[in-house]
Amino acid sequence: MVPEGATCPNCGAAVPTDAFLCPACHEPLGMDFAGPPPMEEDSPPPEEAEPAPPPRPASAPPKAVRPEPPPEEARPERVPPAPARRAAPPGPFSQDFARRLARLNQWAESVETLGVSIPRLPPWAEEAAREAPNPEPWAEVVRGVERIAQRRIVTAFEEWAKNTKGRLTRLEAYAVDSRLERDQIEDALHTARTGDIAQALATYRQVDRVVTIKERHLDQAREELERVVSLLKDMHALGIDPPQDPAETAETLEAELRAGKLAALKQQIRALRLQAVGRLKTNLPRYITEYGDYLVEERTHGIATELEAIDLARGARDFFRGRPEEGLRRLRALQEMHGAPPTRSSRALGRAAH
């Protein structure tokens, strides 16, 4: 007999307790067949055992165990690297903006000699203009600054042209040709008004340099003329006969100067000065001696003449050190303040009577 609750070992069907054959598959059950062990009353039912894994073939190598990835919250977040920022190629506005700024800077440095200052963009405005997404407003600002600068420069050129024409009028009074300079002044004004400031400044520098050189030559000739005429007048005042009459010599030399004959004038002045210095070397020592005796005589009468003696010595020193104009000017001032020696005074009166 089969125990109660047994099953067929072939098909697994439940079999009755008194059966020797399986009613389902008709296979004999056998005498040693036994069902599951009887369960105790108060004991809990046994836990179902997990099915064992199938046996691994002996020839297959063991598989490597791959570590499981960490959960999502434990993984460190990978931040992709920021792409390298490539500088945008300079656009048409950037190139034009740099060119205009360079031109404004050049204008500002060049017009300093004209005595004018022009507006310039501050550094922060330059940076903002370069980085602006819409450069058109900044372009209008730059154009406005250029217009203001150009108006100031043109005004300065007009003032310079007025002053320079006055200088040319003075040169023309002394027969100095200045037609080329007048034409160049008009060219500079025209180019400045049309916006070619660089060319206008180049013409301005050329005209100013030429006019300055001509004025220097004229002023040197005028100074030499006045010095030699003053030397002749001082000689006459000290009682020393000059080589030519001072008044007539002044008129003659002035006519040569106004005729523009500067080279011939300088030759005449040089020759006349040599003649005057030659006569002074002969006659001035005697005058200094006579005036020194006059001061000594006055001091014997109780008159203080120390300052006059110092002026007499300084005048003599200037002459013998190669400065005849300065020496005679000092001696003439001494004579006008303190008077001439008696012998010189009587000699001068005798010449006046004749």
Coordinates of C-alpha atoms in Angstrom, one line a residue:
M1 CA 0.0 0.0 0.0
V2 CA 1.0 3.5 -0.7
P3 CA 1.2 6.0 2.2
E4 CA -1.4 8.7 2.3
G5 CA -0.7 11.8 0.3
A6 CA 1.8 10.1 -2.0
T7 CA 2.4 11.0 -5.6
C8 CA 3.6 9.0 -8.6
P9 CA 7.3 9.3 -9.1
N10 CA 6.9 9.1 -12.8
C11 CA 4.1 11.6 -13.6
G12 CA 3.6 13.2 -10.2
A13 CA -0.1 12.5 -10.1
A14 CA -1.7 11.8 -6.7
V15 CA -2.3 8.2 -6.0
P16 CA -4.7 6.5 -3.5
T17 CA -3.3 4.9 -0.4
D18 CA -4.3 1.4 -1.5
A19 CA -3.1 1.6 -5.1
F20 CA -0.2 -0.3 -6.5
L21 CA -0.3 1.2 -10.0
C22 CA -0.5 4.9 -10.9
P23 CA -4.1 5.6 -12.0
A24 CA -2.7 8.2 -14.5
C25 CA 0.4 6.5 -16.1
H26 CA -0.3 2.9 -15.0
E27 CA 3.2 2.5 -13.8
P28 CA 3.8 0.3 -10.7
L29 CA 4.5 2.4 -7.6
G30 CA 6.9 -0.1 -5.9
M31 CA 7.0 -1.3 -2.4
D32 CA 9.7 1.2 -1.2
F33 CA 7.9 4.3 -2.4
A34 CA 7.3 6.7 0.4
G35 CA 5.7 10.2 0.4
P36 CA 6.8 13.2 2.3
P37 CA 7.4 12.9 6.1
P38 CA 4.4 13.5 8.3
M39 CA 4.1 17.0 9.6
E40 CA 3.9 17.7 13.3
E41 CA 0.8 19.5 14.6
D42 CA 2.2 22.7 16.0
S43 CA 5.4 23.0 13.9
P44 CA 5.3 25.6 11.1
P45 CA 5.4 24.4 7.5
P46 CA 8.9 24.0 6.1
E47 CA 10.1 26.9 3.9
E48 CA 10.4 26.1 0.3
A49 CA 14.0 25.7 -0.7
E50 CA 15.3 27.7 -3.6
P51 CA 16.0 25.4 -6.6
A52 CA 19.7 24.6 -7.0
P53 CA 21.4 26.0 -10.1
P54 CA 22.1 23.5 -12.8
P55 CA 25.5 21.9 -12.7
R56 CA 28.2 23.8 -14.8
P57 CA 30.0 21.7 -17.4
A58 CA 33.4 20.8 -16.3
S59 CA 35.0 22.0 -19.6
A60 CA 33.6 25.6 -19.4
P61 CA 36.0 28.1 -17.6
P62 CA 34.5 30.2 -14.9
K63 CA 33.1 33.5 -16.1
A64 CA 34.6 36.7 -14.7
V65 CA 32.3 38.5 -12.3
R66 CA 31.6 42.0 -13.6
P67 CA 31.1 44.5 -10.8
E68 CA 27.7 46.1 -10.7
P69 CA 27.7 49.8 -11.5
P70 CA 27.0 52.1 -8.6
P71 CA 23.5 53.5 -8.2
E72 CA 22.7 56.7 -10.1
E73 CA 22.8 58.9 -7.0
A74 CA 26.3 57.6 -6.0
R75 CA 27.9 58.3 -9.4
P76 CA 29.9 61.6 -9.6
E77 CA 28.4 63.9 -12.1
R78 CA 30.7 64.5 -15.1
V79 CA 30.7 68.1 -16.3
P80 CA 31.7 68.3 -20.0
P81 CA 34.6 70.7 -20.5
A82 CA 33.6 74.1 -21.9
P83 CA 34.5 74.5 -25.6
A84 CA 37.5 76.8 -26.2
R85 CA 36.3 80.3 -27.1
R86 CA 37.5 81.4 -30.5
A87 CA 38.0 85.0 -31.1
A88 CA 35.6 86.3 -33.6
P89 CA 37.2 87.6 -36.8
P90 CA 37.4 91.4 -36.9
G91 CA 34.4 92.8 -38.7
P92 CA 34.2 95.8 -41.0
F93 CA 33.2 98.0 -38.1
S94 CA 36.2 96.9 -35.9
Q95 CA 38.7 97.7 -38.7
D96 CA 37.1 101.1 -39.5
F97 CA 36.8 101.9 -35.8
A98 CA 40.5 101.2 -35.2
R99 CA 41.4 103.3 -38.3
R100 CA 39.4 106.3 -37.1
L101 CA 40.8 106.1 -33.6
A102 CA 44.3 106.1 -35.0
R103 CA 43.5 109.1 -37.1
L104 CA 42.1 111.0 -34.2
N105 CA 45.2 110.3 -32.1
Q106 CA 47.4 111.5 -34.9
W107 CA 45.4 114.7 -35.3
A108 CA 45.6 115.3 -31.5
E109 CA 49.4 115.0 -31.5
S110 CA 49.9 117.1 -34.7
V111 CA 47.7 120.1 -33.9
E112 CA 49.3 120.9 -30.6
T113 CA 51.5 123.4 -32.4
L114 CA 48.4 125.2 -33.6
G115 CA 47.3 125.6 -30.0
V116 CA 44.1 123.5 -30.4
S117 CA 42.8 120.5 -28.5
I118 CA 40.4 118.0 -30.0
P119 CA 38.0 115.6 -28.2
R120 CA 39.0 111.9 -27.9
L121 CA 37.1 108.8 -26.8
P122 CA 37.9 107.6 -23.3
P123 CA 39.3 104.1 -22.9
W124 CA 36.1 102.7 -21.5
A125 CA 34.2 104.0 -24.6
E126 CA 36.7 102.4 -26.9
E127 CA 36.3 99.0 -25.2
A128 CA 32.5 99.3 -25.2
A129 CA 32.5 100.1 -28.9
R130 CA 34.6 97.1 -29.8
E131 CA 32.4 94.7 -27.8
A132 CA 29.0 96.2 -28.7
P133 CA 26.7 93.7 -30.4
N134 CA 25.2 96.6 -32.4
P135 CA 28.1 98.8 -33.4
E136 CA 26.1 101.3 -35.4
P137 CA 25.4 103.8 -32.5
W138 CA 29.1 103.8 -31.6
A139 CA 30.0 104.4 -35.3
E140 CA 27.8 107.5 -35.2
V141 CA 29.5 108.6 -32.0
V142 CA 33.0 108.3 -33.6
R143 CA 31.8 110.2 -36.7
G144 CA 30.5 112.9 -34.5
V145 CA 33.8 113.2 -32.7
E146 CA 35.6 113.5 -36.0
R147 CA 33.3 116.3 -37.1
I148 CA 33.9 118.3 -34.0
A149 CA 37.7 117.7 -34.2
Q150 CA 37.7 118.8 -37.9
R151 CA 35.7 122.0 -37.2
R152 CA 38.2 122.9 -34.4
I153 CA 41.2 122.2 -36.6
V154 CA 39.7 124.2 -39.5
T155 CA 39.1 127.2 -37.1
A156 CA 42.7 126.9 -35.9
F157 CA 44.0 126.9 -39.5
E158 CA 42.0 130.0 -40.3
E159 CA 43.5 131.8 -37.3
W160 CA 47.0 130.6 -38.3
A161 CA 46.4 131.8 -41.9
K162 CA 45.4 135.3 -40.7
N163 CA 48.5 135.6 -38.4
T164 CA 50.9 134.3 -41.1
K165 CA 49.6 136.7 -43.7
G166 CA 50.4 139.5 -41.3
R167 CA 53.9 138.2 -40.9
L168 CA 54.2 138.0 -44.7
T169 CA 53.1 141.6 -45.0
R170 CA 56.0 142.7 -42.8
L171 CA 58.4 140.6 -44.9
E172 CA 57.0 142.1 -48.1
A173 CA 57.6 145.6 -46.7
Y174 CA 61.3 144.7 -46.9
A175 CA 61.1 143.3 -50.4
V176 CA 61.0 139.7 -49.3
D177 CA 59.2 137.6 -51.9
S178 CA 56.3 135.6 -50.3
R179 CA 54.0 134.7 -53.1
L180 CA 54.7 131.0 -52.8
E181 CA 53.9 131.0 -49.1
R182 CA 50.6 132.8 -49.7
D183 CA 49.6 130.1 -52.2
Q184 CA 50.5 127.4 -49.8
I185 CA 48.4 129.0 -47.1
E186 CA 45.4 128.8 -49.3
D187 CA 46.2 125.1 -50.1
A188 CA 46.4 124.3 -46.4
L189 CA 43.0 125.9 -45.8
H190 CA 41.4 124.0 -48.7
T191 CA 42.7 120.6 -47.7
A192 CA 41.8 121.1 -44.0
R193 CA 38.2 122.0 -45.0
T194 CA 37.9 118.9 -47.3
G195 CA 39.1 116.6 -44.4
D196 CA 42.7 115.9 -45.5
I197 CA 44.1 117.1 -42.2
A198 CA 47.4 115.3 -42.6
Q199 CA 48.2 117.1 -45.9
A200 CA 47.1 120.4 -44.4
L201 CA 49.4 119.9 -41.4
A202 CA 52.3 119.0 -43.7
T203 CA 51.8 122.3 -45.7
Y204 CA 51.4 124.2 -42.4
R205 CA 54.8 123.0 -41.1
Q206 CA 56.5 123.8 -44.4
V207 CA 55.1 127.3 -44.6
D208 CA 55.8 128.1 -40.9
R209 CA 59.4 126.9 -41.2
V210 CA 60.1 129.0 -44.3
V211 CA 58.5 132.1 -42.9
T212 CA 60.4 131.7 -39.6
I213 CA 63.7 131.5 -41.5
K214 CA 63.0 134.6 -43.5
E215 CA 62.0 136.5 -40.4
R216 CA 65.2 135.4 -38.6
H217 CA 67.4 136.7 -41.4
L218 CA 65.5 140.0 -41.5
D219 CA 65.6 140.4 -37.7
Q220 CA 69.4 139.6 -37.6
A221 CA 70.0 142.3 -40.3
R222 CA 67.8 144.8 -38.4
E223 CA 69.7 144.1 -35.2
E224 CA 73.1 144.4 -36.8
L225 CA 72.0 147.7 -38.4
E226 CA 70.8 149.1 -35.1
R227 CA 74.0 148.0 -33.3
V228 CA 76.4 149.7 -35.7
V229 CA 74.3 152.9 -35.8
S230 CA 74.2 152.9 -32.0
L231 CA 78.0 152.4 -31.9
L232 CA 78.5 155.4 -34.2
K233 CA 76.2 157.6 -32.0
D234 CA 78.1 156.6 -28.8
M235 CA 81.4 157.4 -30.4
H236 CA 80.1 160.9 -31.3
A237 CA 78.7 161.4 -27.8
L238 CA 82.0 160.5 -26.2
G239 CA 83.9 163.0 -28.4
I240 CA 85.4 160.4 -30.7
D241 CA 84.9 161.0 -34.4
P242 CA 83.0 158.1 -36.0
P243 CA 84.0 156.9 -39.5
Q244 CA 80.6 158.1 -40.9
D245 CA 77.9 160.3 -39.8
P246 CA 75.4 158.3 -37.7
A247 CA 72.2 159.8 -39.1
E248 CA 73.2 159.5 -42.7
T249 CA 74.5 156.0 -42.2
A250 CA 71.2 155.0 -40.6
E251 CA 69.2 156.3 -43.6
T252 CA 71.5 154.5 -46.1
L253 CA 71.5 151.2 -44.3
E254 CA 67.7 151.4 -43.8
A255 CA 67.2 151.9 -47.5
E256 CA 69.3 148.8 -48.3
L257 CA 67.3 146.8 -45.8
R258 CA 64.0 147.7 -47.2
A259 CA 65.2 146.9 -50.7
G260 CA 65.8 143.4 -49.5
K261 CA 69.5 143.5 -50.2
L262 CA 70.4 141.6 -47.1
A263 CA 73.8 140.2 -48.3
A264 CA 75.1 143.6 -49.4
L265 CA 73.8 145.2 -46.2
K266 CA 75.6 142.8 -44.0
Q267 CA 78.9 143.5 -45.9
Q268 CA 78.5 147.2 -45.4
I269 CA 77.7 146.8 -41.7
R270 CA 80.7 144.5 -41.2
A271 CA 83.1 147.0 -43.0
L272 CA 81.7 150.0 -41.1
R273 CA 82.1 148.2 -37.7
L274 CA 85.7 147.4 -38.4
Q275 CA 86.5 151.0 -39.1
A276 CA 84.7 152.2 -35.9
V277 CA 86.6 149.6 -33.8
G278 CA 89.9 150.7 -35.3
R279 CA 89.3 154.3 -34.4
L280 CA 88.2 153.3 -30.9
K281 CA 91.4 151.3 -30.3
T282 CA 93.3 154.5 -31.0
N283 CA 91.2 157.1 -29.2
L284 CA 89.3 155.3 -26.4
P285 CA 92.4 154.7 -24.1
R286 CA 93.0 158.4 -24.0
Y287 CA 89.4 159.1 -23.2
I288 CA 89.4 156.5 -20.3
T289 CA 92.6 158.1 -18.9
E290 CA 91.2 161.6 -19.0
Y291 CA 88.0 160.5 -17.4
G292 CA 89.9 158.7 -14.7
D293 CA 91.9 161.8 -13.9
Y294 CA 88.6 163.7 -13.7
L295 CA 87.2 161.3 -11.1
V296 CA 90.4 161.5 -9.1
E297 CA 90.3 165.3 -9.1
E298 CA 86.7 165.3 -7.9
R299 CA 87.5 162.9 -5.1
T300 CA 90.3 165.3 -3.9
H301 CA 87.5 167.9 -3.5
G302 CA 85.5 165.5 -1.2
I303 CA 83.1 164.1 -3.9
A304 CA 82.5 160.4 -3.7
T305 CA 83.3 158.8 -7.0
E306 CA 83.7 155.2 -6.2
L307 CA 80.7 154.0 -8.2
E308 CA 81.7 156.1 -11.2
A309 CA 85.2 154.6 -11.1
I310 CA 83.7 151.1 -11.1
D311 CA 81.5 151.9 -14.1
L312 CA 84.5 153.4 -15.9
A313 CA 86.5 150.2 -15.3
R314 CA 83.7 148.0 -16.5
G315 CA 83.2 150.0 -19.7
A316 CA 87.0 149.7 -20.5
R317 CA 86.9 146.0 -19.7
D318 CA 84.0 145.3 -22.1
F319 CA 85.7 147.1 -24.9
F320 CA 89.0 145.4 -24.6
R321 CA 87.3 142.0 -24.3
G322 CA 85.8 142.3 -27.7
R323 CA 82.4 143.9 -26.8
P324 CA 82.8 147.4 -28.1
E325 CA 79.0 148.1 -28.2
E326 CA 78.5 147.2 -24.6
G327 CA 81.6 149.1 -23.4
L328 CA 80.7 152.3 -25.2
R329 CA 77.1 152.1 -24.0
R330 CA 78.3 151.9 -20.4
L331 CA 80.8 154.8 -20.8
R332 CA 78.1 156.9 -22.4
A333 CA 75.7 156.3 -19.6
L334 CA 78.4 157.2 -17.1
Q335 CA 79.0 160.5 -18.9
E336 CA 75.3 161.3 -19.0
M337 CA 75.0 160.8 -15.3
H338 CA 78.2 162.3 -14.0
G339 CA 79.2 164.6 -16.8
A340 CA 82.1 164.8 -19.2
P341 CA 85.7 165.8 -18.3
P342 CA 86.4 169.5 -18.7
T343 CA 88.8 169.0 -21.6
R344 CA 86.2 166.9 -23.4
S345 CA 83.4 169.4 -22.7
S346 CA 85.4 172.4 -24.0
R347 CA 86.4 170.4 -27.1
A348 CA 82.8 169.5 -27.8
L349 CA 81.8 173.1 -27.4
G350 CA 84.5 174.1 -29.9
R351 CA 83.2 171.7 -32.5
A352 CA 79.7 173.0 -32.0
A353 CA 80.9 176.6 -32.5
H354 CA 82.6 175.7 -35.8

